[in-house]
Coordinates of C-alpha atoms and ligand atoms in Angstrom, one line a residue:
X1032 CA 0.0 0.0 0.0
X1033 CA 1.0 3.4 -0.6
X1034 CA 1.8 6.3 1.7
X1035 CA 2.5 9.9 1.5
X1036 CA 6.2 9.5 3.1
X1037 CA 8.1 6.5 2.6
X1038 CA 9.2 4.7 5.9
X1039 CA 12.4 6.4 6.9
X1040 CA 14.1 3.0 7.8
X1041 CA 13.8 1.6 3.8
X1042 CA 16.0 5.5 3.1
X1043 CA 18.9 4.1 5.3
X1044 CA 22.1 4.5 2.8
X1045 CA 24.1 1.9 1.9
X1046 CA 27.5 1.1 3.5
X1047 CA 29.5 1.9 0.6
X1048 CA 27.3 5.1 0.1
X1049 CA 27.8 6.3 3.6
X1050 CA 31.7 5.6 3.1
X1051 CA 31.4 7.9 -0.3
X1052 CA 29.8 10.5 1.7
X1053 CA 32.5 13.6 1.2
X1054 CA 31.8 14.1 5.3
X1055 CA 33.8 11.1 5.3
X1056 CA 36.5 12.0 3.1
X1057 CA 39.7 10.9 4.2
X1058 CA 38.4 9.4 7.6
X1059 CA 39.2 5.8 6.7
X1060 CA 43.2 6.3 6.0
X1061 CA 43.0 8.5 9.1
X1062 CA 41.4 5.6 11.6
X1063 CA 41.0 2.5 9.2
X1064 CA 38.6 1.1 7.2
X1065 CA 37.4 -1.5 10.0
X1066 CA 37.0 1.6 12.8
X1067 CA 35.3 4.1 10.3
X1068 CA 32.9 1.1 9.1
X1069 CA 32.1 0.3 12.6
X1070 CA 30.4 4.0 13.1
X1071 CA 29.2 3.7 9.7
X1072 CA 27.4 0.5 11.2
X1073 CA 26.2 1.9 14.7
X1074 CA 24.8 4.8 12.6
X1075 CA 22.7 3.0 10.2
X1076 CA 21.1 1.3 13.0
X1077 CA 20.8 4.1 14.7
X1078 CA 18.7 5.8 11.5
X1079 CA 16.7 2.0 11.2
X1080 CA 15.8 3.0 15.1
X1081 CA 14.4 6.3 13.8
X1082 CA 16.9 7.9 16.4
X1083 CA 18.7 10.0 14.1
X1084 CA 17.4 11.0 9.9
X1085 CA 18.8 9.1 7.4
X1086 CA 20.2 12.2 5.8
X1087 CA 22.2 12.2 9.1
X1088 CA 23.9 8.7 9.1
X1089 CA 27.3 10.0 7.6
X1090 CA 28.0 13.0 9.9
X1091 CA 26.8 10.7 12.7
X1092 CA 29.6 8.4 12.3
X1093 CA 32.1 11.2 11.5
X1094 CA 31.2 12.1 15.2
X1095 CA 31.4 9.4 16.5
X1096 CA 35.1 8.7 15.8
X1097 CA 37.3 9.8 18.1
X1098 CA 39.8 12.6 17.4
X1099 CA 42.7 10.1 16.6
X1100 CA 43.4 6.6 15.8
X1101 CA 43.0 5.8 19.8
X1102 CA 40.4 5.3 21.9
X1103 CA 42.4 7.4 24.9
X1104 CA 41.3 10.8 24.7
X1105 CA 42.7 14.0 26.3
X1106 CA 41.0 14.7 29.8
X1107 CA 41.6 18.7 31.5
X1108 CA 42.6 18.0 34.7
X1109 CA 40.6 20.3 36.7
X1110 CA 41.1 18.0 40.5
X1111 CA 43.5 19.3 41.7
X1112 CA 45.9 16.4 41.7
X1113 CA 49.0 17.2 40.0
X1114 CA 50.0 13.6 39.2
X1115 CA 46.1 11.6 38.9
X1116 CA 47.3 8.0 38.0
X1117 CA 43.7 7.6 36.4
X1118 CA 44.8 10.7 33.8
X1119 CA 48.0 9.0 33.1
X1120 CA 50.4 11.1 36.1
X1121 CA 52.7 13.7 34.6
X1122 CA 51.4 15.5 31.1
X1123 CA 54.9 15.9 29.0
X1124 CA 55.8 19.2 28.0
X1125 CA 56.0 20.4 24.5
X1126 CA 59.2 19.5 24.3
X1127 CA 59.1 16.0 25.2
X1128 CA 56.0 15.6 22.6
X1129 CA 58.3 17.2 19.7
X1130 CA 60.9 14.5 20.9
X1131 CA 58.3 11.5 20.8
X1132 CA 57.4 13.1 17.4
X1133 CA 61.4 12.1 15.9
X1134 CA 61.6 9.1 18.3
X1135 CA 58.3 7.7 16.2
X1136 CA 59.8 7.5 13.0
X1137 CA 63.0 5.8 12.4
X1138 CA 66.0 7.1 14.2
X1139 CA 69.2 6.4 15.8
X1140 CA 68.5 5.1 19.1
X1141 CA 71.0 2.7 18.3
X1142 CA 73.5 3.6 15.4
X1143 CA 76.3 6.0 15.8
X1144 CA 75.7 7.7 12.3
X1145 CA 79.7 8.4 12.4
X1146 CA 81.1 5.0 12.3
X1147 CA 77.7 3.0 10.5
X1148 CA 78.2 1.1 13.6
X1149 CA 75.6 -0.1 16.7
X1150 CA 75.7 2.6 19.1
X1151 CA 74.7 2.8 23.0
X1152 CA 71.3 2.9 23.6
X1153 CA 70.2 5.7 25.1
X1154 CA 73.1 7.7 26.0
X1155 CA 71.4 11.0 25.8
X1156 CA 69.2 10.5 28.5
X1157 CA 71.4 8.7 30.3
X1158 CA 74.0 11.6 30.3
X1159 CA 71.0 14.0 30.9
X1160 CA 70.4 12.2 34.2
X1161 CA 73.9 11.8 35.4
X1162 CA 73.8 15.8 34.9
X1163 CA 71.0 16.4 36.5
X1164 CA 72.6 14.5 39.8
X1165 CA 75.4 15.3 41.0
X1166 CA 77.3 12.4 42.9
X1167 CA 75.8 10.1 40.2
X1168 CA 77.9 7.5 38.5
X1169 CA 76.0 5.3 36.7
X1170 CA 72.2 5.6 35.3
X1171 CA 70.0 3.4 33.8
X1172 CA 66.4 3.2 32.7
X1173 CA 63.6 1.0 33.1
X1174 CA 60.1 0.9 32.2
X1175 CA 58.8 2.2 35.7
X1176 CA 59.7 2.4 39.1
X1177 CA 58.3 -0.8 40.4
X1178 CA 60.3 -2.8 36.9
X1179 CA 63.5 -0.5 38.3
X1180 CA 63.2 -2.1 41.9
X1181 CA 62.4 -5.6 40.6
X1182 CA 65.5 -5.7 38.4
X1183 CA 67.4 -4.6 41.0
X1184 CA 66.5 -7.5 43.5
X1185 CA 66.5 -10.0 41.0
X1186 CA 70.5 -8.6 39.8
X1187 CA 71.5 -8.5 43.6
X1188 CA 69.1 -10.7 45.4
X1189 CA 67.2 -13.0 43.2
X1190 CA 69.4 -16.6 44.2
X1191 CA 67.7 -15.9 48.1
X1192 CA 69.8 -13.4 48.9
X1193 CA 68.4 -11.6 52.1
X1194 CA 66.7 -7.7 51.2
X1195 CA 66.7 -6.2 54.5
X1196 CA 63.8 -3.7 54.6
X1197 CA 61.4 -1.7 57.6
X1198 CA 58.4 -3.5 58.4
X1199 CA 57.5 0.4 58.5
X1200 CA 58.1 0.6 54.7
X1201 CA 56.5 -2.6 53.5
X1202 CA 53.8 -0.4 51.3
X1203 CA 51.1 -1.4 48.6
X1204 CA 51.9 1.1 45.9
X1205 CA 48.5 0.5 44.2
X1206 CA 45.6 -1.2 42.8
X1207 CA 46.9 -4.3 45.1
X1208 CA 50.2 -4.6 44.1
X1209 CA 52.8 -4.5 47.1
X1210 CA 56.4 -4.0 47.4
X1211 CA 57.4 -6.9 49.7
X1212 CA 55.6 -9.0 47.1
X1213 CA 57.1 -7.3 43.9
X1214 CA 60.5 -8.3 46.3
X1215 CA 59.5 -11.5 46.3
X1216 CA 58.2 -12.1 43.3
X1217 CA 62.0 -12.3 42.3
X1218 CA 63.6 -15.1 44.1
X1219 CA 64.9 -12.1 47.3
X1220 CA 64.0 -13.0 50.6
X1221 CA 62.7 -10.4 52.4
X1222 CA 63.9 -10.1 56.3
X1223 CA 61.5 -7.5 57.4
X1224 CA 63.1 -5.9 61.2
X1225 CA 61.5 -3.6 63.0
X1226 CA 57.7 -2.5 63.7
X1227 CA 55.3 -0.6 61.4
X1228 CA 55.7 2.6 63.4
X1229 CA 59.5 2.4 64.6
X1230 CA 62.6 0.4 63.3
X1231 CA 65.8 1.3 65.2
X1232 CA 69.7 1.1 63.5
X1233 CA 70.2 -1.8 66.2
X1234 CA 67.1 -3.9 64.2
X1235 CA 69.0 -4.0 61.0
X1236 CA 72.4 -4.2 62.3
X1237 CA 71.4 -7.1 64.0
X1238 CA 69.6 -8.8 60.7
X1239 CA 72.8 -8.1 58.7
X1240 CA 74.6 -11.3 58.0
X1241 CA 76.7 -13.4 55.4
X1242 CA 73.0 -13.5 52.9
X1243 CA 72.5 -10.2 53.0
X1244 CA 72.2 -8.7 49.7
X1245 CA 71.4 -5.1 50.8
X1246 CA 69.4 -2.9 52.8
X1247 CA 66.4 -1.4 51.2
X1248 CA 64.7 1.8 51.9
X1249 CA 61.1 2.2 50.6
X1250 CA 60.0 6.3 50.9
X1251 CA 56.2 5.6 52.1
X1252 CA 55.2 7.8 49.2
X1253 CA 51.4 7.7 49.3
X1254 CA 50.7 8.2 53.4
X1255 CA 51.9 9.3 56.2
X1256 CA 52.6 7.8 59.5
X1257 CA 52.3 10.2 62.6
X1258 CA 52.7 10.0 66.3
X1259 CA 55.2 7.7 68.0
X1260 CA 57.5 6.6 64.6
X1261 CA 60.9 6.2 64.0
X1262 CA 62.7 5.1 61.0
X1263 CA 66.3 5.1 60.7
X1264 CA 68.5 7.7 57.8
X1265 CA 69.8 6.6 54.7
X1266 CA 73.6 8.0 56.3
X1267 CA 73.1 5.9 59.3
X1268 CA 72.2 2.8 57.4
X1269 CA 75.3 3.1 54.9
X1270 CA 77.7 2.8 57.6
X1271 CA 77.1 -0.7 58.3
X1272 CA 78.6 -2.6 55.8
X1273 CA 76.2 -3.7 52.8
X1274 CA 74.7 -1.9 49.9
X1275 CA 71.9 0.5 50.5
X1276 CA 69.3 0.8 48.0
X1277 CA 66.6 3.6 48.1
X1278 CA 63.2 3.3 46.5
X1279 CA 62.3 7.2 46.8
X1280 CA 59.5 7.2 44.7
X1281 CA 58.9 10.0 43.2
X1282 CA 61.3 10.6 40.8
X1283 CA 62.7 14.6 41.9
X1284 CA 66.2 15.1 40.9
X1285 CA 66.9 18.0 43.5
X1286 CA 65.3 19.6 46.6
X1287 CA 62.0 21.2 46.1
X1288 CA 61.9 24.2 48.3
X1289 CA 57.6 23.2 48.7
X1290 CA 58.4 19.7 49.0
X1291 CA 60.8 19.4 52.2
X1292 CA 60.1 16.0 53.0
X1293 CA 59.9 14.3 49.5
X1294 CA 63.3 12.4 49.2
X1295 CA 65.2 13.5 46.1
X1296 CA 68.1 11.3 44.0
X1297 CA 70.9 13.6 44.8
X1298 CA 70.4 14.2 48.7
X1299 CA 69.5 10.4 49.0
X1300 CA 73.3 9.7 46.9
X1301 CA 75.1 12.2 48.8
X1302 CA 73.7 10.5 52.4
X1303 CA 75.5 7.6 51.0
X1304 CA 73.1 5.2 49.0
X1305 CA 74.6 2.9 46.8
X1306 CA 71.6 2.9 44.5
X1307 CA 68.6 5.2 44.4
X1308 CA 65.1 3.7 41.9
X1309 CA 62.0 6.0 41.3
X1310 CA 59.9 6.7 38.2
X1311 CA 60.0 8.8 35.7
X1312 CA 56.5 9.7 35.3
X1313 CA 56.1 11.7 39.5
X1314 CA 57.6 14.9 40.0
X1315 CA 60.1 14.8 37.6
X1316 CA 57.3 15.2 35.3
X1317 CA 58.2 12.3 32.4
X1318 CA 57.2 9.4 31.2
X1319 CA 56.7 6.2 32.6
X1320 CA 59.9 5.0 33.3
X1321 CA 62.3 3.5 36.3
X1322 CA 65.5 5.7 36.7
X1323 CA 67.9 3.9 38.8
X1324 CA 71.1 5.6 39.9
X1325 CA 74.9 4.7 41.5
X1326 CA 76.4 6.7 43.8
X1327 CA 80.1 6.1 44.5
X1328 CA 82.6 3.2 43.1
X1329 CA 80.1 0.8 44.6
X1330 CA 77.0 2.2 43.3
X1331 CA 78.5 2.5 40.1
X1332 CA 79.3 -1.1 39.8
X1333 CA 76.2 -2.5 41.0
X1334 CA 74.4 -0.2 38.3
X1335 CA 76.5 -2.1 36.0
X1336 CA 75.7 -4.9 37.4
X1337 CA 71.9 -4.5 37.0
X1338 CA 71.8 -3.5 33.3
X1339 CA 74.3 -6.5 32.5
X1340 CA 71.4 -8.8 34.2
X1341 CA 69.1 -11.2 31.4
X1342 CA 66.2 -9.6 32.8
X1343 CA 67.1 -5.7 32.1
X1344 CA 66.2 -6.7 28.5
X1345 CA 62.8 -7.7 29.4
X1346 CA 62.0 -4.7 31.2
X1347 CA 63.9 -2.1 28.6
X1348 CA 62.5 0.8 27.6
X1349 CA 61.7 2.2 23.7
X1350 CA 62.9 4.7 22.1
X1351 CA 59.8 6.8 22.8
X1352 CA 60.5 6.8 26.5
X1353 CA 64.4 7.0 26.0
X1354 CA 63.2 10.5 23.8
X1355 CA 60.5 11.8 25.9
X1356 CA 62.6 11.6 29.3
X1357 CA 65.8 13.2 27.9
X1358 CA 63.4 15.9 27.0
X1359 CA 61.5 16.1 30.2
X1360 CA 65.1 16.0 32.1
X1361 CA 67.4 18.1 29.5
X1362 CA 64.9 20.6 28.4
X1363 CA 62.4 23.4 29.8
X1364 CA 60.6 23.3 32.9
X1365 CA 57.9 20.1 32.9
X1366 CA 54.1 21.3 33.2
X1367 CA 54.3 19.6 36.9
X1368 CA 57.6 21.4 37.7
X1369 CA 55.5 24.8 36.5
X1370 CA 52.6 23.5 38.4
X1371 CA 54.3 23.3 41.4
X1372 CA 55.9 26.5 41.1
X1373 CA 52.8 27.9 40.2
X1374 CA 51.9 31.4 42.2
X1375 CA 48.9 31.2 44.1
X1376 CA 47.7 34.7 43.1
X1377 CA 48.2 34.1 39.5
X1378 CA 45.9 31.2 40.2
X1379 CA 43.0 33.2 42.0
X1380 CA 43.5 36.1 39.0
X1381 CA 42.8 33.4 36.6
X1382 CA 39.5 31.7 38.6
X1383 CA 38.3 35.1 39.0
X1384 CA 38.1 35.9 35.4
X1385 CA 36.9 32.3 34.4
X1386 CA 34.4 32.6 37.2
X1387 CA 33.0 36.2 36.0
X1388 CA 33.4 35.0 31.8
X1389 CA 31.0 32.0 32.9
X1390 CA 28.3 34.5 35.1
X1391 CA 28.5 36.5 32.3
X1392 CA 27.1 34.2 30.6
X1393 CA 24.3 33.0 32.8
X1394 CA 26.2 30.3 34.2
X1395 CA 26.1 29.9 38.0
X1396 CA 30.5 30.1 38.4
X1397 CA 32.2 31.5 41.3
X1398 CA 35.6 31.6 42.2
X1399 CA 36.7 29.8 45.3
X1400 CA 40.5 29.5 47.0
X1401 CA 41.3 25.5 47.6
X1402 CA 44.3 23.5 48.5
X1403 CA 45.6 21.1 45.8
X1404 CA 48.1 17.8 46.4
X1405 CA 50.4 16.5 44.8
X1406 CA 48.9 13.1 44.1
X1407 CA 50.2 9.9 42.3
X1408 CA 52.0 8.3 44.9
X1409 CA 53.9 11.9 45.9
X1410 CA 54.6 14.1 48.6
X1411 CA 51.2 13.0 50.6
X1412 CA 50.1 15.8 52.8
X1413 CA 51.5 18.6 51.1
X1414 CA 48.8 21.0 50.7
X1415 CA 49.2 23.7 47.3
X1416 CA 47.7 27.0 47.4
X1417 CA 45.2 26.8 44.8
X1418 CA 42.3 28.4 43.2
X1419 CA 38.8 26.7 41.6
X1420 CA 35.6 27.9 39.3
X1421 CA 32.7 26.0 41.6
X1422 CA 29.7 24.9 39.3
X1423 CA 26.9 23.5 41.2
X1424 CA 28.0 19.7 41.2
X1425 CA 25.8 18.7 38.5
X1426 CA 28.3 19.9 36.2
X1427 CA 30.6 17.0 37.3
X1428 CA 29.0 14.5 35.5
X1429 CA 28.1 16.7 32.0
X1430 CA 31.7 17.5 32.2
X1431 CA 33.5 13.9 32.0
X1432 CA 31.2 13.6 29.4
X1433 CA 31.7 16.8 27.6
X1434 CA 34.2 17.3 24.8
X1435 CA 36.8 18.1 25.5
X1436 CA 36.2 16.0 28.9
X1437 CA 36.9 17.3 32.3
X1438 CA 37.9 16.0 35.1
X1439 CA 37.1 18.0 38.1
X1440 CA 36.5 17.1 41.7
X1441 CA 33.2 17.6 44.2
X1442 CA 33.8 19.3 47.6
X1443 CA 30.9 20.6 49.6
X1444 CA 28.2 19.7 47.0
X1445 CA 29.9 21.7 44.6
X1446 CA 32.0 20.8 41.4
X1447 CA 35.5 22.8 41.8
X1448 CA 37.4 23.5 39.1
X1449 CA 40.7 23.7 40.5
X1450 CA 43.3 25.2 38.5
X1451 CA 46.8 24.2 39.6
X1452 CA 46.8 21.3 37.6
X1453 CA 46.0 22.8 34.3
X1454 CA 47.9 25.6 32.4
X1455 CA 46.5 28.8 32.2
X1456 CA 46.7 27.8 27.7
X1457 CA 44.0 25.7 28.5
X1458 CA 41.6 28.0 30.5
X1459 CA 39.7 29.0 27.3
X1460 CA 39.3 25.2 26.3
X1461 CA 38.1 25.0 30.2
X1462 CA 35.4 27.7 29.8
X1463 CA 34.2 26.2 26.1
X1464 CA 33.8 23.2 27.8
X1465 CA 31.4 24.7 31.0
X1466 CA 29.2 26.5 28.1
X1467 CA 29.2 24.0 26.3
X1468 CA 27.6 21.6 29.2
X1469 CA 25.6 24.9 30.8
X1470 CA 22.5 24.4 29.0
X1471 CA 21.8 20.4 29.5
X1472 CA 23.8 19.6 32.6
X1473 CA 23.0 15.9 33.5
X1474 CA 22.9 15.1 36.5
Ligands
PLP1726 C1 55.2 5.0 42.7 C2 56.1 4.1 43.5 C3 56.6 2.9 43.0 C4 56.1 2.3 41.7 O1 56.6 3.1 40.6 P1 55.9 3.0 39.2 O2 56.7 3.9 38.3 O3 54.5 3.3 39.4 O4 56.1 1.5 38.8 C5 57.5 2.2 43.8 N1 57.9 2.7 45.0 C6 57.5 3.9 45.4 C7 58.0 4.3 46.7 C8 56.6 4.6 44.7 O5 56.2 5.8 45.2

């Protein structure tokens, strides 16, 4: 029978039709054929559904591809949380991005273009990092912190040698994974002394003995004990004999004046630790990676030691990360370095003028002063000057949806934007993003 309008479903375009539509141009050597014919797919249903026009199925799937090939898109991190683990930790800095850029082609990580011959792999960073620490020796990389620890107690410890180690310092670093396990894990025997809150020079001088491999500080990176502790110095523990090894975390190269209790690889080295891991990817503001570093003849020969072991092939890193972290360490401040620096008033001048762009524009923004952390396994307990747009919390939600998404954090039934985390380039994307949510927030 015969109607007026045909049913909308029969006007669905074809596949190949939809792949010919010029809104498409180009989109299937950009993401592939299979991810752009996907969309295509989940549009034509949607149009059989009567959700969307036919006329609409191309530009539909055009949107729904992602900006690049990936599925991982780019989050503004409004929390307040300089290193978020769920955003990745530390952004890279333009620099390191450029250096990812020639690191992604061919290049010679490995050739020394003079002589046509093999050269050392990654010698730039590697020189970068024994710069940037005085009293270091040796460096090598890893692919994080915890692969940087393994490798070194499976190089010095793994045939059940003894890792002597503060029950105070035996810390889960994250979703369930725990250092005296990683230890473990590696053939090292673990001879915990002391008590969670106080281990005494006397507890490990009395568990050194002819299977000790070395002593092993952990910095307790993501908490804080308070009260009746005690934990005994790096300098103390090098005067007894075997190697000390110091897990400081986070990755700072030098004292940060805001940061006076964060451990840093040269202070830690000139105490007297043999070795010092921590990752790349904290406050030195890199990528992932696990730096280790020698202080001294022994340090220096034990880092030798470690990258001559099987398994420091199996945890290598690529020439992205080699390229990225000279970069982050040889070149301009990193975007968490600036963070931290960051001047609180510059902060509040900047909420103030998002705050009054939004009002202005009917949306219900004030600006609020907050405290910020650090974050990622970092300096917990340090509290950062900051300043925040608040949004009733609604927003929240429409945000992490929004494009670009945000990622802010809810305090007092409010949704703060807090800005410490972000730089001021991005406080335009910011505000196009609140607009853009301001008339449908879900929620
Ligand atoms: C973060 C952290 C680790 C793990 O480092 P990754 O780079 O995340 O593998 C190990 N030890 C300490 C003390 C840490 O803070």
């Amino acid at each position: 029978m015969p109607t007026a309008e045909p049913d909308p479903r029969r006007r669905v375009p074809r596949t190949d039709a939809v792949l010919a539509d010029p809104v498409l141009d180009g989109a299937t050597a950009r993401w592939g054929r299979d991810r752009v014919k996907r969309a295509v797919v989940a549009a034509q249903q949607a149009a059989r559904e009567g959700r969307i026009a036919p006329e609409e199925v191309a530009a539909a799937a055009r949107a729904a591809l992602p900006a690049t090939a990936t599925g991982i898109r780019a989050v503004l991190n409004a929390s307040g949380v300089l290193l978020h683990t769920n955003l990745g930790r530390a952004p890279l800095s333009a620099a390191a991005v450029d250096a990812l850029r020639v690191a992604a082609g061919t290049c010679d990580v490995e050739l020394d273009l003079a002589t046509g011959r093999r050269g050392p792999r990654g010698s730039g960073v590697l020189a970068a990092l024994r710069d940037a620490v005085p009293g270091a020796g040796a460096t090598w990389v890893a692919n994080n912190g915890a692969a940087a620890l393994a490798l070194v107690c499976a190089a010095l410890a793994g045939t059940g040698g003894e890792v002597v180690v503060s029950r105070g310092q035996l810390v889960e670093i994250g979703d369930g994974f725990r250092i005296p396990e990683l230890i473990e894990s590696t053939g090292a025997r673990l001879r915990p002394v002391g008590t969670t809150n106080r281990t005494h020079l006397r507890d490990y001088a009395d568990a050194v003995g002819p299977d000790t491999a070395f002593l092993l500080v952990v910095h307790p990176s993501n908490f804080v004990v308070s009260g009746f502790v005690s934990a005994v110095g790096v300098r103390e523990l090098a005067g007894l004999g075997p190697p000390v090894v110091v897990d400081i975390g986070s990755g700072l190269l030098a004292p940060h004046p805001l940061l006076p209790d964060e451990p840093d690889a040269a202070s830690t080295l000139a105490a007297g630790a043999d070795l010092v891991t921590a990752s790349g990817d904290k406050l030195l503001g890199g990528p992932q990676a696990g730096l280790l570093f020698g202080g001294g003849d022994r340090g220096t020969a034990l880092v030798e030691r470690v990258r001559r072991f099987p398994l420091a092939r199996a945890v290598r890193v690529d020439k992205l990360t080699l390229a990225a972290l000279e970069a982050s360490v040889d070149g301009p401040p990193t975007p968490v370095r600036e963070f931290l620096d960051a001047d609180p008033a510059g902060l509040r001048d900047r909420a103030g003028a998002l705050a009054a762009a939004l009002a202005a524009d009917g949306v219900d923004a004030t600006a609020l002063d907050t405290v910020a952390g650090v974050g990622g396994g970092g300096a917990p307990g340090v509290e950062l000057p900051s300043a925040a747009v608040a949004l009733p919390e609604r927003y929240a939600a429409a945000l992490r949806a929004g494009d670009p998404p945000v990622l802010g954090r809810i305090a007092d039934g409010r949704c703060l934007l807090d800005l410490r985390a972000l730089p001021s380039s991005s406080d335009a994307a910011l505000a196009g993003a609140v607009r853009a949510v301001a008339d449908r927030p879900v929620g």
